[in-house]
CSV table of N, CA and C in Angstrom, one decimal:
chain,number,residue,atom,x,y,z
C,1,MET,N,-19.9,22.5,17.9
C,1,MET,CA,-18.9,23.1,17.4
C,1,MET,C,-17.8,22.4,16.6
C,2,ASN,N,-17.5,22.7,15.4
C,2,ASN,CA,-16.6,21.8,14.6
C,2,ASN,C,-15.4,23.3,13.9
C,3,TYR,N,-14.5,23.3,14.8
C,3,TYR,CA,-13.6,24.1,14.2
C,3,TYR,C,-12.3,23.7,14.7
C,4,ILE,N,-11.1,23.9,13.7
C,4,ILE,CA,-9.9,23.5,13.9
C,4,ILE,C,-8.9,24.8,13.5
C,5,ILE,N,-7.7,24.5,14.3
C,5,ILE,CA,-6.8,25.4,14.0
C,5,ILE,C,-5.5,24.6,14.2
C,6,LEU,N,-4.9,24.6,12.8
C,6,LEU,CA,-3.4,23.8,12.6
C,6,LEU,C,-2.4,24.7,12.5
C,7,THR,N,-1.2,24.3,13.0
C,7,THR,CA,0.0,25.0,12.2
C,7,THR,C,1.0,23.8,11.9
C,8,GLY,N,1.5,24.0,10.9
C,8,GLY,CA,2.4,22.9,10.2
C,8,GLY,C,3.1,23.0,8.9
C,9,ARG,N,3.8,22.1,8.4
C,9,ARG,CA,4.4,22.2,7.0
C,9,ARG,C,4.0,21.4,6.2
C,10,LEU,N,4.1,21.9,4.8
C,10,LEU,CA,3.3,21.1,3.7
C,10,LEU,C,4.3,19.9,3.5
C,11,THR,N,3.8,18.4,3.2
C,11,THR,CA,4.7,17.6,3.0
C,11,THR,C,5.2,17.5,1.9
C,12,ALA,N,4.5,18.1,0.8
C,12,ALA,CA,4.8,18.1,-0.8
C,12,ALA,C,3.9,19.4,-1.5
C,13,ASP,N,4.4,19.6,-2.5
C,13,ASP,CA,3.8,20.7,-3.4
C,13,ASP,C,2.1,20.2,-3.2
C,14,PRO,N,1.6,21.2,-3.1
C,14,PRO,CA,-0.1,21.1,-3.4
C,14,PRO,C,-0.3,20.9,-4.8
C,15,ILE,N,-1.4,20.2,-5.0
C,15,ILE,CA,-2.3,19.7,-6.0
C,15,ILE,C,-3.3,20.5,-6.4
C,16,LEU,N,-3.5,21.4,-7.5
C,16,LEU,CA,-4.6,22.3,-7.9
C,16,LEU,C,-5.5,21.4,-8.7
C,17,ARG,N,-6.9,21.2,-8.5
C,17,ARG,CA,-7.4,20.5,-9.4
C,17,ARG,C,-9.0,21.7,-9.8
C,18,TYR,N,-9.9,21.1,-10.7
C,18,TYR,CA,-11.0,21.6,-10.7
C,18,TYR,C,-12.2,20.7,-10.9
C,19,THR,N,-13.3,21.1,-10.5
C,19,THR,CA,-14.4,20.2,-10.5
C,19,THR,C,-14.9,20.3,-11.8
C,20,PRO,N,-15.8,19.6,-11.9
C,20,PRO,CA,-16.4,19.5,-13.5
C,20,PRO,C,-17.0,20.8,-14.1
C,21,THR,N,-17.6,21.6,-12.9
C,21,THR,CA,-18.2,23.0,-13.2
C,21,THR,C,-17.3,23.9,-13.1
C,22,GLY,N,-15.9,23.5,-13.0
C,22,GLY,CA,-14.8,24.8,-13.0
C,22,GLY,C,-14.2,25.4,-11.6
C,23,VAL,N,-14.8,24.8,-10.5
C,23,VAL,CA,-14.4,25.4,-9.3
C,23,VAL,C,-13.2,24.8,-8.7
C,24,PRO,N,-12.1,25.9,-8.5
C,24,PRO,CA,-10.9,25.3,-8.1
C,24,PRO,C,-10.8,24.7,-6.9
C,25,VAL,N,-10.1,23.3,-6.6
C,25,VAL,CA,-9.8,22.8,-5.6
C,25,VAL,C,-8.3,22.7,-5.1
C,26,LEU,N,-7.7,22.5,-4.2
C,26,LEU,CA,-6.8,22.5,-3.9
C,26,LEU,C,-6.3,21.4,-2.7
C,27,GLY,N,-5.6,20.4,-2.7
C,27,GLY,CA,-5.3,19.6,-1.9
C,27,GLY,C,-3.8,19.4,-1.5
C,28,PHE,N,-3.6,19.3,-0.4
C,28,PHE,CA,-2.2,19.3,0.5
C,28,PHE,C,-2.3,18.5,1.7
C,29,THR,N,-1.2,17.9,2.3
C,29,THR,CA,-0.8,17.5,3.7
C,29,THR,C,-0.1,18.1,4.4
C,30,LEU,N,-0.6,18.6,5.5
C,30,LEU,CA,0.2,19.2,6.6
C,30,LEU,C,0.7,18.3,7.5
C,31,ALA,N,1.9,18.6,8.0
C,31,ALA,CA,2.8,17.7,9.0
C,31,ALA,C,2.5,18.8,10.3
C,32,VAL,N,1.8,18.2,11.2
C,32,VAL,CA,1.8,18.8,12.5
C,32,VAL,C,2.3,18.2,13.9
C,33,ASP,N,3.3,18.9,14.2
C,33,ASP,CA,4.2,18.3,15.6
C,33,ASP,C,3.2,18.0,16.6
C,34,ARG,N,3.4,17.0,17.2
C,34,ARG,CA,2.9,16.7,18.4
C,34,ARG,C,3.8,17.4,19.5
C,35,ARG,N,3.0,17.6,20.6
C,35,ARG,CA,3.6,18.1,21.9
C,35,ARG,C,4.7,17.3,22.4
C,36,SER,N,4.3,16.1,22.6
C,36,SER,CA,4.9,15.0,23.2
C,36,SER,C,6.3,14.5,22.2
C,37,LYS,N,7.3,14.0,22.9
C,37,LYS,CA,8.6,13.5,22.0
C,37,LYS,C,8.5,12.0,22.5
C,38,THR,N,9.4,11.4,21.5
C,38,THR,CA,9.6,9.7,21.7
C,38,THR,C,10.4,9.9,22.8
C,39,PRO,N,10.5,8.5,23.6
C,39,PRO,CA,11.5,8.3,24.3
C,39,PRO,C,13.1,8.8,23.7
C,40,GLU,N,13.5,8.8,22.7
C,40,GLU,CA,14.5,9.1,22.1
C,40,GLU,C,14.6,10.4,22.0
C,41,GLY,N,13.7,11.5,22.3
C,41,GLY,CA,13.7,12.8,22.4
C,41,GLY,C,13.3,13.6,21.2
C,42,GLU,N,12.7,12.5,20.1
C,42,GLU,CA,12.2,13.3,18.7
C,42,GLU,C,10.9,13.6,18.9
C,43,ARG,N,10.6,14.6,18.1
C,43,ARG,CA,9.1,14.9,18.0
C,43,ARG,C,8.2,13.9,16.9
C,44,GLU,N,7.2,13.7,17.2
C,44,GLU,CA,6.2,13.0,16.4
C,44,GLU,C,5.3,14.0,15.8
C,45,ALA,N,4.8,13.6,14.5
C,45,ALA,CA,3.9,14.7,13.7
C,45,ALA,C,2.7,13.7,13.3
C,46,ASP,N,1.7,14.4,13.2
C,46,ASP,CA,0.2,13.8,12.6
C,46,ASP,C,0.3,14.8,11.3
C,47,PHE,N,0.0,13.6,10.2
C,47,PHE,CA,0.0,14.1,8.8
C,47,PHE,C,-1.7,14.4,8.5
C,48,ILE,N,-2.2,15.4,8.4
C,48,ILE,CA,-3.2,15.7,7.9
C,48,ILE,C,-3.7,16.3,6.8
C,49,ASP,N,-4.7,15.5,6.0
C,49,ASP,CA,-5.0,16.3,4.5
C,49,ASP,C,-5.9,17.4,4.7
C,50,ILE,N,-5.4,18.5,3.9
C,50,ILE,CA,-6.2,19.6,4.1
C,50,ILE,C,-6.8,19.9,2.5
C,51,VAL,N,-8.0,20.5,2.5
C,51,VAL,CA,-8.6,21.0,1.3
C,51,VAL,C,-9.1,22.3,1.3
C,52,VAL,N,-8.8,23.3,0.1
C,52,VAL,CA,-9.0,24.5,0.0
C,52,VAL,C,-9.7,24.8,-1.3
C,53,TRP,N,-10.8,25.7,-1.2
C,53,TRP,CA,-11.6,25.8,-2.3
C,53,TRP,C,-11.7,27.1,-2.7
C,54,ARG,N,-11.8,27.6,-4.2
C,54,ARG,CA,-12.2,28.8,-5.0
C,54,ARG,C,-11.1,29.5,-5.1
C,55,LYS,N,-11.0,30.5,-4.9
C,55,LYS,CA,-9.9,31.8,-5.2
C,55,LYS,C,-8.6,31.6,-4.1
C,56,GLN,N,-9.3,31.1,-2.9
C,56,GLN,CA,-8.1,30.9,-2.0
C,56,GLN,C,-7.3,29.6,-2.4
C,57,ALA,N,-7.9,28.8,-3.0
C,57,ALA,CA,-7.1,27.5,-3.6
C,57,ALA,C,-6.1,28.2,-4.9
C,58,GLU,N,-6.6,28.8,-5.7
C,58,GLU,CA,-5.6,29.4,-6.5
C,58,GLU,C,-4.6,30.1,-5.9
C,59,ILE,N,-4.5,30.9,-5.2
C,59,ILE,CA,-3.7,31.8,-4.5
C,59,ILE,C,-2.6,30.7,-3.8
C,60,CYS,N,-3.2,29.5,-3.0
C,60,CYS,CA,-2.4,29.0,-2.2
C,60,CYS,C,-1.5,28.0,-3.4
C,61,ALA,N,-2.1,27.7,-4.4
C,61,ALA,CA,-1.2,26.8,-5.3
C,61,ALA,C,-0.1,27.6,-6.0
C,62,ASN,N,-0.4,29.1,-6.0
C,62,ASN,CA,0.8,29.8,-6.7
C,62,ASN,C,1.8,30.4,-5.7
C,63,TYR,N,1.6,30.1,-4.3
C,63,TYR,CA,2.7,30.6,-3.4
C,63,TYR,C,3.1,29.3,-2.4
C,64,LEU,N,2.5,28.2,-2.4
C,64,LEU,CA,2.8,27.3,-1.6
C,64,LEU,C,3.8,26.3,-1.9
C,65,LYS,N,4.7,25.7,-1.3
C,65,LYS,CA,5.4,24.7,-1.9
C,65,LYS,C,5.8,23.9,-0.7
C,66,LYS,N,6.2,22.7,-1.0
C,66,LYS,CA,6.6,21.6,0.0
C,66,LYS,C,7.7,22.3,1.0
C,67,GLY,N,7.3,22.2,2.4
C,67,GLY,CA,8.0,22.7,3.4
C,67,GLY,C,7.6,24.1,3.8
C,68,ARG,N,7.0,24.7,3.2
C,68,ARG,CA,6.2,26.2,3.8
C,68,ARG,C,5.5,25.9,4.9
C,69,LEU,N,5.5,26.8,5.6
C,69,LEU,CA,5.1,26.9,7.0
C,69,LEU,C,3.7,27.6,7.0
C,70,VAL,N,2.5,27.1,7.3
C,70,VAL,CA,1.3,27.6,7.2
C,70,VAL,C,0.6,27.2,8.4
C,71,GLY,N,-0.6,28.4,8.8
C,71,GLY,CA,-1.7,28.1,9.5
C,71,GLY,C,-2.8,27.8,8.8
C,72,VAL,N,-3.7,27.1,9.4
C,72,VAL,CA,-5.0,26.8,9.1
C,72,VAL,C,-6.1,26.4,9.7
C,73,GLU,N,-7.2,27.3,9.3
C,73,GLU,CA,-8.7,27.4,10.2
C,73,GLU,C,-9.5,26.6,9.6
C,74,GLY,N,-10.4,25.9,9.9
C,74,GLY,CA,-11.3,25.1,9.4
C,74,GLY,C,-12.1,24.1,10.1
C,75,ARG,N,-12.6,23.2,9.2
C,75,ARG,CA,-13.6,22.2,10.1
C,75,ARG,C,-13.3,20.7,9.6
C,76,LEU,N,-13.4,19.8,10.5
C,76,LEU,CA,-13.1,18.6,10.2
C,76,LEU,C,-14.4,17.7,9.6
C,77,GLU,N,-13.9,17.1,8.4
C,77,GLU,CA,-14.8,16.3,7.5
C,77,GLU,C,-14.2,14.7,7.7
C,78,ILE,N,-15.2,13.9,7.9
C,78,ILE,CA,-14.7,12.7,8.0
C,78,ILE,C,-15.6,12.0,6.7
C,79,SER,N,-15.1,11.4,5.8
C,79,SER,CA,-15.7,10.9,4.7
C,79,SER,C,-15.5,9.3,4.9
C,80,LYS,N,-16.7,8.5,4.3
C,80,LYS,CA,-16.9,7.0,4.5
C,80,LYS,C,-16.8,6.5,3.1
C,81,PHE,N,-16.4,5.5,3.1
C,81,PHE,CA,-16.3,4.9,1.5
C,81,PHE,C,-15.9,3.4,1.6
C,82,GLN,N,-16.3,2.6,1.1
C,82,GLN,CA,-16.1,1.2,0.9
C,82,GLN,C,-14.7,0.8,-0.1
C,83,GLY,N,-14.1,0.2,0.7
C,83,GLY,CA,-12.6,-0.4,0.1
C,83,GLY,C,-13.0,-1.7,-1.1
C,84,SER,N,-11.9,-1.7,-1.8
C,84,SER,CA,-12.3,-2.8,-2.5
C,84,SER,C,-12.2,-4.4,-1.7
C,85,ASP,N,-12.0,-4.2,-0.3
C,85,ASP,CA,-11.8,-5.3,0.5
C,85,ASP,C,-13.4,-5.5,1.0
C,86,GLY,N,-14.2,-4.5,0.6
C,86,GLY,CA,-15.6,-4.7,1.1
C,86,GLY,C,-15.8,-4.1,2.5
C,87,GLN,N,-14.7,-3.5,3.1
C,87,GLN,CA,-14.6,-2.7,4.4
C,87,GLN,C,-15.0,-1.4,4.3
C,88,VAL,N,-15.7,-0.8,5.3
C,88,VAL,CA,-16.0,0.7,5.2
C,88,VAL,C,-14.8,1.4,5.9
C,89,HIS,N,-14.3,2.4,5.1
C,89,HIS,CA,-13.1,3.3,5.8
C,89,HIS,C,-13.6,4.7,6.1
C,90,ARG,N,-13.0,5.3,6.9
C,90,ARG,CA,-13.0,6.4,7.2
C,90,ARG,C,-12.0,7.5,6.9
C,91,LYS,N,-12.0,8.4,6.4
C,91,LYS,CA,-10.8,9.5,5.8
C,91,LYS,C,-11.2,10.8,6.4
C,92,PRO,N,-10.4,11.2,7.4
C,92,PRO,CA,-10.4,12.7,8.0
C,92,PRO,C,-9.6,13.4,7.1
C,93,ARG,N,-10.3,15.0,7.2
C,93,ARG,CA,-9.4,15.9,6.4
C,93,ARG,C,-10.1,17.2,6.6
C,94,VAL,N,-9.6,18.2,6.7
C,94,VAL,CA,-9.9,19.5,7.0
C,94,VAL,C,-10.0,20.3,5.9
C,95,ILE,N,-11.2,20.9,6.1
C,95,ILE,CA,-11.9,21.7,4.9
C,95,ILE,C,-11.4,23.3,5.6
C,96,ALA,N,-10.6,24.2,4.9
C,96,ALA,CA,-9.9,25.2,5.4
C,96,ALA,C,-10.6,26.5,5.0
C,97,TYR,N,-10.7,27.2,5.9
C,97,TYR,CA,-11.7,28.5,6.0
C,97,TYR,C,-10.6,29.6,5.4
C,98,ARG,N,-9.6,29.4,6.3
C,98,ARG,CA,-8.5,30.3,5.9
C,98,ARG,C,-7.1,29.8,6.0
C,99,VAL,N,-6.1,29.8,5.4
C,99,VAL,CA,-4.9,29.6,5.1
C,99,VAL,C,-3.9,30.7,5.0
C,100,GLU,N,-2.9,30.8,6.6
C,100,GLU,CA,-2.3,32.0,6.6
C,100,GLU,C,-0.7,31.2,6.3
C,101,PHE,N,0.1,32.2,5.4
C,101,PHE,CA,1.4,31.9,5.1
C,101,PHE,C,2.3,32.4,6.6
C,102,LEU,N,3.1,31.3,7.1
C,102,LEU,CA,4.0,31.9,8.5
C,102,LEU,C,5.3,32.0,8.2
C,103,ASP,N,6.0,31.5,7.1
C,103,ASP,CA,7.3,31.7,6.7
C,103,ASP,C,7.4,33.3,7.0
C,104,SER,N,8.9,33.3,7.5
C,104,SER,CA,9.1,34.5,7.8
C,104,SER,C,9.7,35.4,6.5
C,105,LYS,N,10.1,34.4,5.5
C,105,LYS,CA,10.6,35.0,4.5
C,105,LYS,C,10.1,34.1,3.3
C,106,PRO,N,9.4,34.8,2.1
C,106,PRO,CA,9.5,34.0,1.0
C,106,PRO,C,10.8,33.5,0.3
C,107,ARG,N,10.4,32.5,-0.2
C,107,ARG,CA,11.8,32.1,-1.0
C,107,ARG,C,12.2,32.9,-2.1
C,108,GLU,N,13.4,32.8,-2.4
C,108,GLU,CA,14.0,33.7,-3.4
C,108,GLU,C,13.1,33.6,-4.8
C,109,GLY,N,12.9,34.9,-5.3
C,109,GLY,CA,11.8,35.1,-6.5
C,109,GLY,C,10.3,35.0,-6.0
C,110,GLU,N,10.1,34.5,-5.0
C,110,GLU,CA,8.8,34.5,-4.8
C,110,GLU,C,8.2,35.5,-3.9
C,111,GLU,N,7.0,36.1,-4.4
C,111,GLU,CA,6.0,36.7,-3.5
C,111,GLU,C,4.9,36.1,-3.1
C,112,VAL,N,4.7,36.7,-1.9
C,112,VAL,CA,3.5,36.2,-1.2
C,112,VAL,C,2.3,37.3,-0.8
C,113,PRO,N,1.4,37.0,-1.1
C,113,PRO,CA,0.4,38.6,-1.0
C,113,PRO,C,-0.2,38.5,0.4
C,114,GLU,N,-0.3,39.8,0.9
C,114,GLU,CA,-0.6,40.0,2.3
C,114,GLU,C,-1.5,39.4,2.9
C,115,GLU,N,-3.0,39.1,2.0
C,115,GLU,CA,-3.9,38.5,2.8
C,115,GLU,C,-4.5,37.5,1.5
C,116,VAL,N,-4.9,36.4,2.3
C,116,VAL,CA,-5.7,35.6,1.3
C,116,VAL,C,-7.0,35.6,1.6
C,117,PRO,N,-8.1,35.6,0.6
C,117,PRO,CA,-9.4,35.8,0.7
C,117,PRO,C,-9.8,34.5,1.5
C,118,THR,N,-10.8,34.7,2.7
C,118,THR,CA,-11.2,33.5,3.7
C,118,THR,C,-12.4,32.8,2.4
C,119,PHE,N,-12.8,31.4,2.8
C,119,PHE,CA,-13.6,30.6,2.5
C,119,PHE,C,-15.0,31.1,2.9
C,120,ASP,N,-15.8,31.1,2.1
C,120,ASP,CA,-17.3,31.6,2.5
C,120,ASP,C,-18.2,30.4,2.5
C,121,GLU,N,-18.4,29.5,3.3
C,121,GLU,CA,-18.9,28.4,3.2
C,121,GLU,C,-20.4,28.1,2.8
C,122,ASP,N,-21.0,29.3,3.5
C,122,ASP,CA,-22.5,29.3,3.1
C,122,ASP,C,-22.7,29.8,1.7
C,123,ALA,N,-22.0,30.5,1.1
C,123,ALA,CA,-22.0,30.7,-0.4
C,123,ALA,C,-21.7,29.5,-1.1
C,124,PHE,N,-20.7,28.9,-0.7
C,124,PHE,CA,-20.2,27.6,-1.4
C,124,PHE,C,-21.4,26.4,-1.5
C,125,ILE,N,-22.0,26.4,-0.4
C,125,ILE,CA,-23.1,25.5,0.0
C,125,ILE,C,-24.2,25.4,-0.9
C,126,GLU,N,-24.4,26.9,-1.0
C,126,GLU,CA,-25.4,27.2,-2.0
C,126,GLU,C,-25.4,27.0,-3.6
C,127,ASP,N,-24.2,27.6,-3.9
C,127,ASP,CA,-23.4,27.6,-5.3
C,127,ASP,C,-23.6,26.0,-6.0
C,128,ILE,N,-22.8,25.0,-4.6
C,128,ILE,CA,-22.6,24.0,-5.3
C,128,ILE,C,-24.1,22.7,-5.1
C,129,SER,N,-25.0,23.2,-4.3
C,129,SER,CA,-26.1,22.6,-4.1
C,129,SER,C,-27.0,23.0,-5.6
C,130,GLN,N,-26.8,24.1,-5.9
C,130,GLN,CA,-27.7,24.6,-7.1
C,130,GLN,C,-27.2,23.6,-8.5
C,131,LYS,N,-25.8,23.4,-8.3
C,131,LYS,CA,-25.1,22.8,-9.6
C,131,LYS,C,-25.4,21.2,-9.5
C,132,ILE,N,-25.7,20.6,-8.4
C,132,ILE,CA,-25.7,19.3,-8.3
C,132,ILE,C,-27.5,19.0,-8.0
C,133,ASP,N,-28.4,19.9,-7.9
C,133,ASP,CA,-29.7,19.6,-7.8
C,133,ASP,C,-30.1,19.1,-6.6
C,134,ILE,N,-29.6,19.6,-5.3
C,134,ILE,CA,-29.8,19.4,-3.8
C,134,ILE,C,-31.0,20.5,-3.4
C,135,ASP,N,-32.0,19.9,-2.8
C,135,ASP,CA,-32.7,21.1,-2.1
C,135,ASP,C,-32.2,21.1,-0.7
C,136,LEU,N,-32.0,22.4,-0.4
C,136,LEU,CA,-31.5,22.8,1.0
C,136,LEU,C,-32.6,23.2,1.8
C,137,GLY,N,-33.8,23.2,1.5
C,137,GLY,CA,-35.1,23.5,2.2
C,137,GLY,C,-35.2,25.0,2.9
C,138,GLY,N,-33.8,25.8,2.6
C,138,GLY,CA,-34.3,27.1,3.0
C,138,GLY,C,-33.2,27.2,4.3
C,139,ASP,N,-32.9,26.0,4.7
C,139,ASP,CA,-31.7,26.1,6.0
C,139,ASP,C,-30.5,25.7,5.7
C,140,VAL,N,-29.6,26.5,5.5
C,140,VAL,CA,-28.3,26.5,5.1
C,140,VAL,C,-27.4,26.1,6.2
């Protein structure tokens, strides 16, 4: 089972991009407090990259800004790549199924929708596999 729930604040305004086929994809980093504190009594945080797809990405792009408190449900994905130094690096990120706005009040002049549509991973996999010619063999 690969399921993650996080609550934290955006470290910067999110960035909305589009794939070559026009699919919206949004990226942002979430600062998530750790339970423990430093010896000086300060909270430490982990900074986790989040990726949101499709309609949910566009909605989040319209309403999320640096500092907003959100809840994220999704799955962990670790991509591997070779750096310019020849070393293989791993980059963890969360692919969000659901993003929930948790601030008690929207900022001045900002409207927040009641519900953000959830991400349908099966539909996404089927759609993207057709666009890049991958045979899923019937088992998605």
